[in-house]
XYZ file of C-alpha atoms in Angstrom:
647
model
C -9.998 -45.497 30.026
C -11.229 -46.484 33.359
C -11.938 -44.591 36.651
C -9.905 -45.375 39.440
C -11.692 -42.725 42.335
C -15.350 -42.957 42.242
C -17.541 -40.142 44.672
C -19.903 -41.794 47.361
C -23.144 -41.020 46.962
C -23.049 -38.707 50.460
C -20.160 -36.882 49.031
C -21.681 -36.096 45.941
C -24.482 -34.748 47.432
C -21.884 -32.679 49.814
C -20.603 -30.746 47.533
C -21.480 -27.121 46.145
C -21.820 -28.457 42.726
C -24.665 -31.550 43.149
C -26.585 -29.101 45.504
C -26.604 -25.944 42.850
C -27.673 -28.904 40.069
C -30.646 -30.142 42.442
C -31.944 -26.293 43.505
C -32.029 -26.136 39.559
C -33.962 -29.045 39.410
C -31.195 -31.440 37.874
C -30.102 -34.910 39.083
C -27.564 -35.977 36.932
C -24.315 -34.106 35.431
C -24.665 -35.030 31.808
C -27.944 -33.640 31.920
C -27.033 -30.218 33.655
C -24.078 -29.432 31.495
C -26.442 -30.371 28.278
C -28.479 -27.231 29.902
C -25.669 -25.176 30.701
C -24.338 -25.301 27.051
C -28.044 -24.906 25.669
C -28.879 -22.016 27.284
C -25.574 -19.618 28.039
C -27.606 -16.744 29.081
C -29.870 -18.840 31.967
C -26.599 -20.651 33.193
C -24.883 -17.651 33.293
C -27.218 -15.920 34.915
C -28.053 -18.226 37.365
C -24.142 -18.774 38.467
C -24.059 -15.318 39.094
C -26.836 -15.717 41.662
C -24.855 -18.725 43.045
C -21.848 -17.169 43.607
C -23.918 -14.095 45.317
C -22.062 -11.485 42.955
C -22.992 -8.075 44.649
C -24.114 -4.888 41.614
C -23.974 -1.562 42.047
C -26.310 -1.541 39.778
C -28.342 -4.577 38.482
C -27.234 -5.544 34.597
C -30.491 -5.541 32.461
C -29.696 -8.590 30.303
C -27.170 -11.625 30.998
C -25.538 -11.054 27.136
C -25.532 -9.614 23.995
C -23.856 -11.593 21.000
C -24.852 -8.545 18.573
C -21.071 -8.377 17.572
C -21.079 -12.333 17.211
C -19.042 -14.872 19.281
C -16.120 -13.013 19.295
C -17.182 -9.740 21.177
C -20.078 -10.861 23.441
C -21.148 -8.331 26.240
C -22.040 -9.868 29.630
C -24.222 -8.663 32.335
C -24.816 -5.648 30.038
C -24.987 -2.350 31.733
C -24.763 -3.832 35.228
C -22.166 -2.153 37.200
C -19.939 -3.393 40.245
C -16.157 -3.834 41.400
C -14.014 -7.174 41.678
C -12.730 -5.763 44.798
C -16.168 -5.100 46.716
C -16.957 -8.538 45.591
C -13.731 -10.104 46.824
C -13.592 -8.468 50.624
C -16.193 -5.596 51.296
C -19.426 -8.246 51.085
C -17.655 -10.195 53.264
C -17.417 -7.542 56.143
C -21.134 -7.786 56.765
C -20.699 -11.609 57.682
C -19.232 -12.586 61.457
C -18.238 -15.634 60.560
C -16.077 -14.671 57.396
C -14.388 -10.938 58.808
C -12.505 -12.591 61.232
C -11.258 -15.135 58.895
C -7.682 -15.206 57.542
C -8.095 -14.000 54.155
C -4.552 -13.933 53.312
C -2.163 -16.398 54.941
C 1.808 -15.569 53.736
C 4.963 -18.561 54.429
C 8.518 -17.248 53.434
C 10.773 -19.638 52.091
C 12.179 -19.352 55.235
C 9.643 -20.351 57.247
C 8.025 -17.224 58.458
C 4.778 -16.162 58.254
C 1.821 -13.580 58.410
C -1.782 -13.759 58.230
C -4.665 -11.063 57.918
C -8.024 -11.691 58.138
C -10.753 -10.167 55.896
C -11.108 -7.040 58.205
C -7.248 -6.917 58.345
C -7.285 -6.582 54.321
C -10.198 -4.439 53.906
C -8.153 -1.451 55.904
C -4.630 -2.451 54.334
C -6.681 -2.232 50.769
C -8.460 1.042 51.769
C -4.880 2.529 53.102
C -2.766 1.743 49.722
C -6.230 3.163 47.434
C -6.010 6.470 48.939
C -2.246 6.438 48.600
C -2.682 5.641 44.822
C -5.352 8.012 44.749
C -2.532 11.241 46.193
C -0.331 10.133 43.610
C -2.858 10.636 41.047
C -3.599 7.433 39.434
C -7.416 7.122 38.125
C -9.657 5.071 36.324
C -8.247 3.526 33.570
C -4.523 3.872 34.849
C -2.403 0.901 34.279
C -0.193 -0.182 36.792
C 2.272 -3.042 36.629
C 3.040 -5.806 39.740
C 6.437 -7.017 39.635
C 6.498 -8.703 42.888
C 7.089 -11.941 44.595
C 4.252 -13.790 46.259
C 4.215 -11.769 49.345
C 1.113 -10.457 51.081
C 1.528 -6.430 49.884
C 0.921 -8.188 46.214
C -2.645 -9.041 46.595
C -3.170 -6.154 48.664
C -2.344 -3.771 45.660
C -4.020 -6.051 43.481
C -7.296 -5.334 45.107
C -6.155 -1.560 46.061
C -5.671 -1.362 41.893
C -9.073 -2.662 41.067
C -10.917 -0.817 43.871
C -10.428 2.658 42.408
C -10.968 1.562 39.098
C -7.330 1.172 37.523
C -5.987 -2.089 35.900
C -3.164 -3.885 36.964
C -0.836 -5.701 34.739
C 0.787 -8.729 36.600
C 4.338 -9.539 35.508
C 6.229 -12.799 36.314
C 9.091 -12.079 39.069
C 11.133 -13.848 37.740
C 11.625 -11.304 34.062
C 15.051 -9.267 33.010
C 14.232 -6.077 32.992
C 14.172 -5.976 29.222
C 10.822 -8.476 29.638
C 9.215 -6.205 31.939
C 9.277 -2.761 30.040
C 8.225 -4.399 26.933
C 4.783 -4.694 29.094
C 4.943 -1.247 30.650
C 5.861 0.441 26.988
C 2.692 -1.508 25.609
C 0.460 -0.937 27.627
C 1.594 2.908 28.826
C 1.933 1.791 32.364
C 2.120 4.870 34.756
C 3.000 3.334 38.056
C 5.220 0.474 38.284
C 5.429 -1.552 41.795
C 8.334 -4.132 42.927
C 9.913 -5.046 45.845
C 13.865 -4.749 46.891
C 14.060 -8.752 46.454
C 12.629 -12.486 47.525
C 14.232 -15.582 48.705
C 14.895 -18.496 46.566
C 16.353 -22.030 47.493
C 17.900 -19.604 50.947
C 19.712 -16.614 48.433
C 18.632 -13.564 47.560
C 17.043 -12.567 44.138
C 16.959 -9.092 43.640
C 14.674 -7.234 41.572
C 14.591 -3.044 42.525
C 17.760 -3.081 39.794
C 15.612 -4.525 37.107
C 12.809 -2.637 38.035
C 14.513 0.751 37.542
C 16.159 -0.076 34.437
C 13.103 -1.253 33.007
C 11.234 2.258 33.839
C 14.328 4.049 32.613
C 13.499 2.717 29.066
C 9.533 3.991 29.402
C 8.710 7.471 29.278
C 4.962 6.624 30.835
C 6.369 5.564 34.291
C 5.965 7.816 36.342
C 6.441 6.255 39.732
C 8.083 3.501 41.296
C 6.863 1.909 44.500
C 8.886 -0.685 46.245
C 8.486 -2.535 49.101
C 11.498 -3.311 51.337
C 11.096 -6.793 51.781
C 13.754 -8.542 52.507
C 15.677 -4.933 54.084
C 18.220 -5.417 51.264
C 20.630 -2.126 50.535
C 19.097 -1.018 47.479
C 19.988 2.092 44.836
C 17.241 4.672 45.210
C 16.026 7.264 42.816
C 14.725 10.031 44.994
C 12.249 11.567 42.530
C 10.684 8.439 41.246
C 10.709 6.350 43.965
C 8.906 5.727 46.709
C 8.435 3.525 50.070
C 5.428 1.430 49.805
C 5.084 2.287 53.484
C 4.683 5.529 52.266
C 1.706 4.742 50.044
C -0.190 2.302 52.880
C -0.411 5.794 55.152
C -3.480 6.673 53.586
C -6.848 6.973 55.396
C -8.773 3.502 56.447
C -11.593 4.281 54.322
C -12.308 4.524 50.458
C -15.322 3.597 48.718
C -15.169 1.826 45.701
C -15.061 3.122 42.419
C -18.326 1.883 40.566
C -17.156 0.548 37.518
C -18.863 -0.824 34.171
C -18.388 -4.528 34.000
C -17.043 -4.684 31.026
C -14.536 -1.940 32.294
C -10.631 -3.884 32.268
C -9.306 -4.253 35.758
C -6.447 -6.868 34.398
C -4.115 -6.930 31.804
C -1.810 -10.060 31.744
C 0.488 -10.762 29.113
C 1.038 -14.284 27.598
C 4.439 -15.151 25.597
C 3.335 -15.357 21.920
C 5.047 -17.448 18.972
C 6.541 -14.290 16.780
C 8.448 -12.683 19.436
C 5.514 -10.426 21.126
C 3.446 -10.788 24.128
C -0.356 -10.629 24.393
C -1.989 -8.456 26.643
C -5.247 -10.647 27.572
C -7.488 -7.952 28.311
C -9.946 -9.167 30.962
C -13.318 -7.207 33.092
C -14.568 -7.071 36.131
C -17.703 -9.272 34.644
C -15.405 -12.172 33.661
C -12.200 -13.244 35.010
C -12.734 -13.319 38.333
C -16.232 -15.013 38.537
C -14.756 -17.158 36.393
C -12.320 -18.048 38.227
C -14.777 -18.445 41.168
C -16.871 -20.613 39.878
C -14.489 -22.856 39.019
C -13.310 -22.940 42.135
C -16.627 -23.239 43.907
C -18.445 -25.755 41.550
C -15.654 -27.713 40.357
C -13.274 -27.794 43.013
C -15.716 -27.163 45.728
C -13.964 -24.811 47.510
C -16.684 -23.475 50.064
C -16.118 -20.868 52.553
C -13.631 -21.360 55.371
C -11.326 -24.055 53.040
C -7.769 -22.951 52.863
C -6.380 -23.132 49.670
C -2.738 -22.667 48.069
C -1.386 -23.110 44.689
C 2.422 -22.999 43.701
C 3.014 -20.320 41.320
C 3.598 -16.706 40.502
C 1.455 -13.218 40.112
C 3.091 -13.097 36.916
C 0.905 -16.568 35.721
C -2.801 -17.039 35.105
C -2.722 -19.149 38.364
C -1.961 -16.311 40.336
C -4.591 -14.301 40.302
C -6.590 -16.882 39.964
C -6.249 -18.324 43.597
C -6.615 -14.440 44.440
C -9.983 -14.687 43.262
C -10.831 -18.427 43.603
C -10.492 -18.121 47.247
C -11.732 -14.287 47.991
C -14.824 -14.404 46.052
C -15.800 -18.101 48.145
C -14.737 -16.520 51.289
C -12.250 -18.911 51.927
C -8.311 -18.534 52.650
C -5.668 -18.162 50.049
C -2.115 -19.508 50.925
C 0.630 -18.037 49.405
C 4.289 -19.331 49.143
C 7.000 -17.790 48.539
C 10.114 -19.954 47.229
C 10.890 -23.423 45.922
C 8.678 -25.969 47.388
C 11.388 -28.461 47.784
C 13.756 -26.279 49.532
C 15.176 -26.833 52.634
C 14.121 -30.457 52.532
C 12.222 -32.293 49.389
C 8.977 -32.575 51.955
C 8.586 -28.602 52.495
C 5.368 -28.909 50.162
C 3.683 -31.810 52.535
C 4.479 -29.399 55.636
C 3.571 -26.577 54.324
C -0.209 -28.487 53.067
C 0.085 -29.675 57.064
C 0.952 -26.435 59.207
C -1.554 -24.967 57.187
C -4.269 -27.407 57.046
C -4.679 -27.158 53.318
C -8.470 -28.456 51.524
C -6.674 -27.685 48.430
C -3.348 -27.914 46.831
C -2.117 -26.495 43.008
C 0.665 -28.813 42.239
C 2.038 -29.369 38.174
C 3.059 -32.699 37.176
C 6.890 -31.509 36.497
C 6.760 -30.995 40.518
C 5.246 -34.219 41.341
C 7.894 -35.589 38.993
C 10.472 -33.857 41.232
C 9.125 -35.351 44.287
C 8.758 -38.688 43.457
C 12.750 -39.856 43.861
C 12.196 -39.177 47.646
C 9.148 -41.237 47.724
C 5.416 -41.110 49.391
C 7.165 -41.640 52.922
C 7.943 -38.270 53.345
C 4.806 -37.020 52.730
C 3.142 -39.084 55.195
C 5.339 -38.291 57.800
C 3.122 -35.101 57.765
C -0.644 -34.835 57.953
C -2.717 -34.295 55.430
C -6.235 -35.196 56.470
C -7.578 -32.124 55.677
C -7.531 -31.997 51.666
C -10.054 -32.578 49.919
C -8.147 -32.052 46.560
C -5.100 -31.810 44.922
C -5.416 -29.616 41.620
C -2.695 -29.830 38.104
C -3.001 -27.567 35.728
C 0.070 -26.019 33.355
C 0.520 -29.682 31.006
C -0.546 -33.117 30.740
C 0.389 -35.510 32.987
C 2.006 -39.211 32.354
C 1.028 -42.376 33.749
C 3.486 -42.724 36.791
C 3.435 -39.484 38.355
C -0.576 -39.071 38.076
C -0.188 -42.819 40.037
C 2.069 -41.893 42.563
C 0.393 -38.541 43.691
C -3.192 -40.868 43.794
C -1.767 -44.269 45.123
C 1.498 -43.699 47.172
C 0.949 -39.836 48.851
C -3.064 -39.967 48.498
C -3.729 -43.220 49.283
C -6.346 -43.324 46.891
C -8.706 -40.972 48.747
C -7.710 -37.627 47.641
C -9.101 -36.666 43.897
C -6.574 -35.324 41.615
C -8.688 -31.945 39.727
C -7.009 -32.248 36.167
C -7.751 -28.606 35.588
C -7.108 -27.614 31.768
C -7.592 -23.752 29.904
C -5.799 -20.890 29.713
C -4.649 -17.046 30.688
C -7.829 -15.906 28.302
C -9.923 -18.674 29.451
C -9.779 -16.790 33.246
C -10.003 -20.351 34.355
C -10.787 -23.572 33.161
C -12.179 -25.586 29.640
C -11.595 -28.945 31.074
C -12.115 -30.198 34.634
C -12.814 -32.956 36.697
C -15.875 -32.226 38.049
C -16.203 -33.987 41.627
C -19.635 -35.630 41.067
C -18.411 -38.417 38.302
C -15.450 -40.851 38.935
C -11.683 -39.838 37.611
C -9.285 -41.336 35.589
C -5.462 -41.095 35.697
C -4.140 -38.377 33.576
C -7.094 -37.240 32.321
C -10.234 -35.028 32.543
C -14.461 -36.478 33.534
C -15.874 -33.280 31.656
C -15.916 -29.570 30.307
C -16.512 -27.508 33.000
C -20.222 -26.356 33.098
C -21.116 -23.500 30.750
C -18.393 -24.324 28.671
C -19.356 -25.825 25.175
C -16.112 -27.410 24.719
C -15.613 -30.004 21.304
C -12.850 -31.891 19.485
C -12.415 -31.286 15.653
C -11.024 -32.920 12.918
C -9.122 -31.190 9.969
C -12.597 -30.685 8.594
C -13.972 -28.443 11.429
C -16.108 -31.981 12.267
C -17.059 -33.390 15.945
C -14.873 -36.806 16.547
C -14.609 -39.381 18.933
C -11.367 -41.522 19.787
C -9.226 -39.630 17.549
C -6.980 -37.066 18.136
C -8.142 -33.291 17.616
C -8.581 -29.270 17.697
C -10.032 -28.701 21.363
C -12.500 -25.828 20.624
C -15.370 -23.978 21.933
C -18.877 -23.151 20.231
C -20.015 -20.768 22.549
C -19.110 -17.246 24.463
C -18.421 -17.599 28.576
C -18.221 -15.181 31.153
C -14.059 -14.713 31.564
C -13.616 -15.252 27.995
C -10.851 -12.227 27.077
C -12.116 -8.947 25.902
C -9.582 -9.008 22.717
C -5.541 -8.283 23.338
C -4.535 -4.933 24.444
C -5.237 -2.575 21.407
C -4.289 -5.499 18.953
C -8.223 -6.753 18.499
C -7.038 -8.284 14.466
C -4.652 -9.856 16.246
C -6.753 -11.754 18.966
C -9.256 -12.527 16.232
C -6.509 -13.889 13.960
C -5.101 -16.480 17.117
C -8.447 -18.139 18.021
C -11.352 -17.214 15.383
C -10.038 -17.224 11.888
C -10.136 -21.202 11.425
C -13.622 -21.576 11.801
C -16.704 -18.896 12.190
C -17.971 -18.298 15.460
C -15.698 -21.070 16.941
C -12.995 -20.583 19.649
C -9.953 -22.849 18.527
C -7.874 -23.501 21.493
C -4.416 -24.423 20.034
C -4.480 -27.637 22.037
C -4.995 -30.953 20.881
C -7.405 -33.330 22.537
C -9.170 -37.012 22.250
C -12.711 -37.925 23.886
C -12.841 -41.629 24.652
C -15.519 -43.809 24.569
C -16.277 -43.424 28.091
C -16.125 -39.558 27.898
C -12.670 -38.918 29.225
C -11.101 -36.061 27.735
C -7.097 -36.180 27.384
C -5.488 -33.389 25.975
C -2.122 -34.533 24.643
C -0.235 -31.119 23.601
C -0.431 -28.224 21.345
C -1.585 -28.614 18.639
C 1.234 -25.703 17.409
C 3.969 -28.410 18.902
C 2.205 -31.282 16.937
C 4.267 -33.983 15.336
C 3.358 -35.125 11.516
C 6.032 -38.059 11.265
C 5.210 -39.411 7.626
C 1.624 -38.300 7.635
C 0.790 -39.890 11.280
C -0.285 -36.809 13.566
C 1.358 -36.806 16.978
C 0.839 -34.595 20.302
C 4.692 -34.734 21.996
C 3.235 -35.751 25.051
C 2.370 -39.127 23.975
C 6.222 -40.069 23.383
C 7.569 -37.891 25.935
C 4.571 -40.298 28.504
C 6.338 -43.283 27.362
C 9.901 -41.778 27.485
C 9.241 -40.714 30.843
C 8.190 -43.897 31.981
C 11.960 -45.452 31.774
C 13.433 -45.852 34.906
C 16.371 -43.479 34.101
C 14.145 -40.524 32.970
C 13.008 -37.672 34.932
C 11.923 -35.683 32.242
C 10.884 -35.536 28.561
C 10.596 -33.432 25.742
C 9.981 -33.934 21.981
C 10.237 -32.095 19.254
C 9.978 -32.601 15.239
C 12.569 -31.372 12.868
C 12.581 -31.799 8.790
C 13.467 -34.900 7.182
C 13.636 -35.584 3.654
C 12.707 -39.010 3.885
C 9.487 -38.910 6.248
C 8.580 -35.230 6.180
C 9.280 -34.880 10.013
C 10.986 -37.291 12.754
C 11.193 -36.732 16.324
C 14.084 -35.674 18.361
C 13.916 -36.202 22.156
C 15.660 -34.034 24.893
C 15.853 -35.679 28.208
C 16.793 -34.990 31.937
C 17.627 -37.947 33.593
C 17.335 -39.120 37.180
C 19.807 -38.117 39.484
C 21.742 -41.219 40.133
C 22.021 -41.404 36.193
C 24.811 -41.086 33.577
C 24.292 -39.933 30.086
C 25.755 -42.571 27.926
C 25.873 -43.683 24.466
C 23.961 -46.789 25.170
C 21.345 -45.039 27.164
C 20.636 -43.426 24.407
C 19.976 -46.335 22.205
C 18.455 -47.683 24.678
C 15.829 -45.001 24.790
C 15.017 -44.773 21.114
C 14.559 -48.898 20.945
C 12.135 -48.569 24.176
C 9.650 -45.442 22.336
C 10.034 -47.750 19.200
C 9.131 -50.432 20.806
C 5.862 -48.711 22.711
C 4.892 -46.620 19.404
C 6.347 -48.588 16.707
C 8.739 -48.351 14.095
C 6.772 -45.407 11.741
C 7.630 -43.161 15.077
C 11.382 -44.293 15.948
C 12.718 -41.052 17.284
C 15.439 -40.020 15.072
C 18.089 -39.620 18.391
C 17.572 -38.911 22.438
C 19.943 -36.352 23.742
C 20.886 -35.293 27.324
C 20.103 -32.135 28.755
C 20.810 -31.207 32.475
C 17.090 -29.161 32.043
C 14.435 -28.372 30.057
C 13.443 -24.556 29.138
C 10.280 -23.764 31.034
C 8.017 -21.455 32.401
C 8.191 -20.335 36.305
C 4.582 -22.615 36.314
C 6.576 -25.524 35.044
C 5.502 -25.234 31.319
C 7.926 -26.623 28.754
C 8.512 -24.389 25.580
C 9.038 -26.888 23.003
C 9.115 -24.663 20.228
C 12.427 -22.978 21.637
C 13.580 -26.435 21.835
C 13.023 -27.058 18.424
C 13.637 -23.219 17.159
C 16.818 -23.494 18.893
C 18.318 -26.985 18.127
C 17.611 -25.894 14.835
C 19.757 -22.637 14.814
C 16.399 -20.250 14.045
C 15.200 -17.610 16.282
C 13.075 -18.780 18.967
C 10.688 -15.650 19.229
C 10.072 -14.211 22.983
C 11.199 -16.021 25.762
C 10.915 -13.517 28.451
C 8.959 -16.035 30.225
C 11.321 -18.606 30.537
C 12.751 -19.274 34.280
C 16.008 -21.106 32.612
C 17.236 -19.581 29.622
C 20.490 -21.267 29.590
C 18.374 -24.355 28.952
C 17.805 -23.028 25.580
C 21.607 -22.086 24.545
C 22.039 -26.032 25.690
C 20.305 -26.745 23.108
C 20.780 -24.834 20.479
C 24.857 -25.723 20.998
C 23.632 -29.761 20.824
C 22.409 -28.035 17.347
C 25.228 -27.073 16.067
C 27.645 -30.453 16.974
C 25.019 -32.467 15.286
C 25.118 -31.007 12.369
């Protein structure tokens, strides 16, 4: 593999990152994340200092691995709160109070701004009014909210008296969300009446209220009237978030442990139950921080925005990315492609974005209208476009770097997970880029590829793991800590196994090429989907790919293919042929898919991620488990019907 965007030497030596190195006495990446990885405690230690993390009271050693790998302590007995971190520091700086903090569009082109003084007050107001309807620390409270401004600002209201907020995707049924309030004995649940998307309505105060009428522990309801829409009202439960932001301007923040929770976000799992990540205020969000500020180089003042929902890792990630680097988070609210199929190059103009969060299944959707309507806008001011959510393909990756970038703008491949609180993978913006691909683990992270032996390889497909504790690593699942031990510890001792698989080139490019729980073992050749979904995609008539395995007496396991094709495309029986002969003929005959069938969509997550194993759990009549998270579930009744006529 071979870099196609190489850094000049004066903007390596711009950024965060190759400063930090050189105070620390290090030239040279290799060399710096060979120290990082050697050493946890220094590193961590010293990004603390870097990322000028404010204590209470100071912590008296950076960790303690007494309980092993699994259960390290960080910072242990230091004290602090996310929220002080995230907007009261910043008060004692001119330059940053006046800043927007929080910048909100509406799908409909409106929007509002408050600076970091604006927020501090907002965030004070809505603590005291949590604090009068008796919530504590250690309360949960659930967000089931659209990505409006009042969203963050009980986010950091939650955290700042010491409670932990449990972030649930806007999108849910309310079946979905009281699953999460019943497991994690939520008190307080918060929603608004509805949000716009693609110009309608979607409510969600309905949902809301049936989902607290199935758990006993919810006590309250707070909604915010957001779009003004006539909404049934329960007059003892419910109340006006108006109501709640009446509280006085000031409240001090609760000094919390850092290894107190302040989050609790759920992840779909495989057997039909969701995960509750447990995370502190020591971890996820200087994790998510540092990522940001050493391998993104967001610095303060950059404006930042990343397409997603609360409900996803990504969400409070860019809360904390952009907070804790006093810069400016950008939140959107609706489909990016909605009025017109450029409203995600305007909305990077008007706002003068330094960095945007795409995922390749958007670029995908963007490309049919070509680079021409992004540069009828003006995008001068980013520094970086960032993917995370699932591997790219060739032409997409291209496109975004060639055609809309015009080879200027790095593309941060940005790879790890809702318990990572961040990133394993990156590309770190002091070493050159390849398409599709990542330059290096981020630093501090002691990331590997296995074989089936639980032995380091190079050029072959393998586990992606990690051989060391990080600060954001999850503190177990909520009350299930067998359970979180089982998913990523039980293979091999003292070693994180990630569930994806990866390959390390000769040149040190990581690719990760799918999960490793979706893998493909077609006559005893191993396969990650996204390899022939890559190629599949790369026909002219394809939009999108999936591909799953299903038994076969003959070879074990063949692969079936599910595609969405481009708009101004048929489904037809040739096609079809068509499509197996061209994989065959890119992969060869041992990995002939078995058939290519037609779908109008793929089931996915609201951050674009395809679930192939209710593709395959459905096309082959079983039960696909939870899927809650899904933003399409008709997709999978699609497919599980295709089932049934094949058979």
């Amino acid at each position: 593999m071979k870099a196609v965007w190489t850094p000049t030497e004066s903007f390596v030596q711009s950024t965060r990152l190759h400063r930090w190195m050189t105070q620390l006495g290090f030239d040279d990446y290799d060399d710096f994340f060979q120290a990082s990885v050697q050493n946890i405690a220094w590193f961590w230690g010293e990004a603390e200092k870097a990322l000028d993390i404010r204590w209470f009271k100071p912590y008296e050693k950076v960790v303690d691995l007494s309980r092993g790998n699994m259960w390290p302590k960080w910072y242990v007995r230091g004290k602090l709160n996310v929220t002080h971190n995230a907007v009261d520091k910043w008060l004692e700086d001119p330059r940053v109070r006046t800043r927007p903090a929080v910048v909100w569009e509406g799908e409909d082109g409106k929007v509002r701004s408050f600076t970091y003084e604006e927020i501090a007050v907002r965030v004070n107001r809505v603590a005291n009014g949590l604090k009068k309807h008796g919530i504590r620390k250690g309360d949960r409270i659930a967000l089931y909210m659209p990505m409006i401004p009042e969203t963050v600002i009980a986010i950091l209201a939650i955290i700042r008296i010491g409670a932990i907020f449990i972030p649930c995707f806007s999108g849910f049924p309310a079946d979905a969300v009281a699953k999460r309030l019943e497991h994690a004995q939520t008190s307080m649940l918060m929603t608004a009446d509805g949000f716009l998307r693609r110009g309608k309505p979607v409510r969600m105060k309905e949902e809301a209220s049936k989902a607290c009428d199935r758990v006993d522990s919810v006590q309250k309801l707070i909604v915010v009237r957001h779009l003004k829409l006539d909404i049934p009202w329960h007059p003892e439960r419910d109340t006006d978030w108006l109501e709640l932001e009446s509280g006085q301007p000031d409240c001090p923040c609760e000094v919390t442990s850092g290894d107190d929770p302040f989050m609790i976000i759920y992840t779909s799992g495989t057997t039909g139950k969701p995960k509750g990540a447990v995370h502190t205020h020591n971890g996820f969000a200087l994790k998510s921080a540092f990522d940001a500020g050493f391998g993104m180089d967001v610095k303060p003042g950059d404006v930042m925005c990343w397409l997603t929902d609360m409900g996803w890792m990504m969400g409070p990630f860019l809360v904390f990315a952009t907070l804790f680097n006093g810069a400016t988070m950008v939140i959107y609210e609706g489909t990016p492609n909605f009025p017109t199929p450029d409203r995600l190059w305007k909305l990077a103009s008007d706002h003068s974005l330094t960095h945007l969060g795409v995922s390749p299944t958007l670029i995908r959707s963007l490309m049919p209208h070509g680079a021409d309507l992004a540069h009828k806008h003006d995008l001068s001011t980013l520094k970086a476009i960032a993917s995370t959510g699932e591997p790219w393909n060739s032409e997409p990756w291209h496109w975004l770097f060639r055609d809309v970038g015009n080879n200027r703008i790095p593309i941060i491949n940005y790879s790890g997970g809702t318990e990572i609180s961040g990133g394993i993978l990156g590309n770190v913006l002091v070493k050159p880029i390849a398409p599709a691909s990542f330059n290096a683990p981020l630093p501090g992270m002691d990331a590997d590829v296995f074989n089936a032996e639980g032995q380091p390889v190079r050029g072959e497909v393998g586990e992606l793991v990690i051989k060391q504790p990080w600060v954001g690593m999850t503190n177990g699942f909520w009350q299930e800590p067998a359970r979180y031990e089982n998913t990523y510890w039980s293979r091999w001792k003292g070693t994180w196994v990630h569930g994806d698989w990866a390959v390390r080139d000769e040149n040190d490019f990581w690719v990760i090429t799918g999960r490793s729980d979706d893998t493909l073992n077609i006559a005893g050749k191993r396969l990650g989907p996204a390899e022939m979904e890559s190629v599949l995609v790369d026909h002219p008539a394809v939009l999108e790919a999936a591909t799953v395995g299903i038994p076969d007496d003959i070879k074990g396991e063949v692969a079936v293919c599910f595609v969405v094709l481009q708009p101004d495309c048929q489904p037809a029986q040739h096609l079809g042929e068509e499509l197996v002969q061209w994989v065959t003929d890119r992969m060869g005959k041992a990995l002939r898919p078995k058939t290519v069938h037609f779908v109008a969509d793929l089931p996915k997550t609201r951050n674009a991620k395809i679930v192939r194993r209710a593709i395959r759990a459905a096309y082959l009549g079983e039960s696909a488990g939870d899927l809650t998270s899904l933003d399409n579930p008709q997709a999978v009744e699609a497919i599980r019907q295709l089932g049934h006529t094949t058979k």
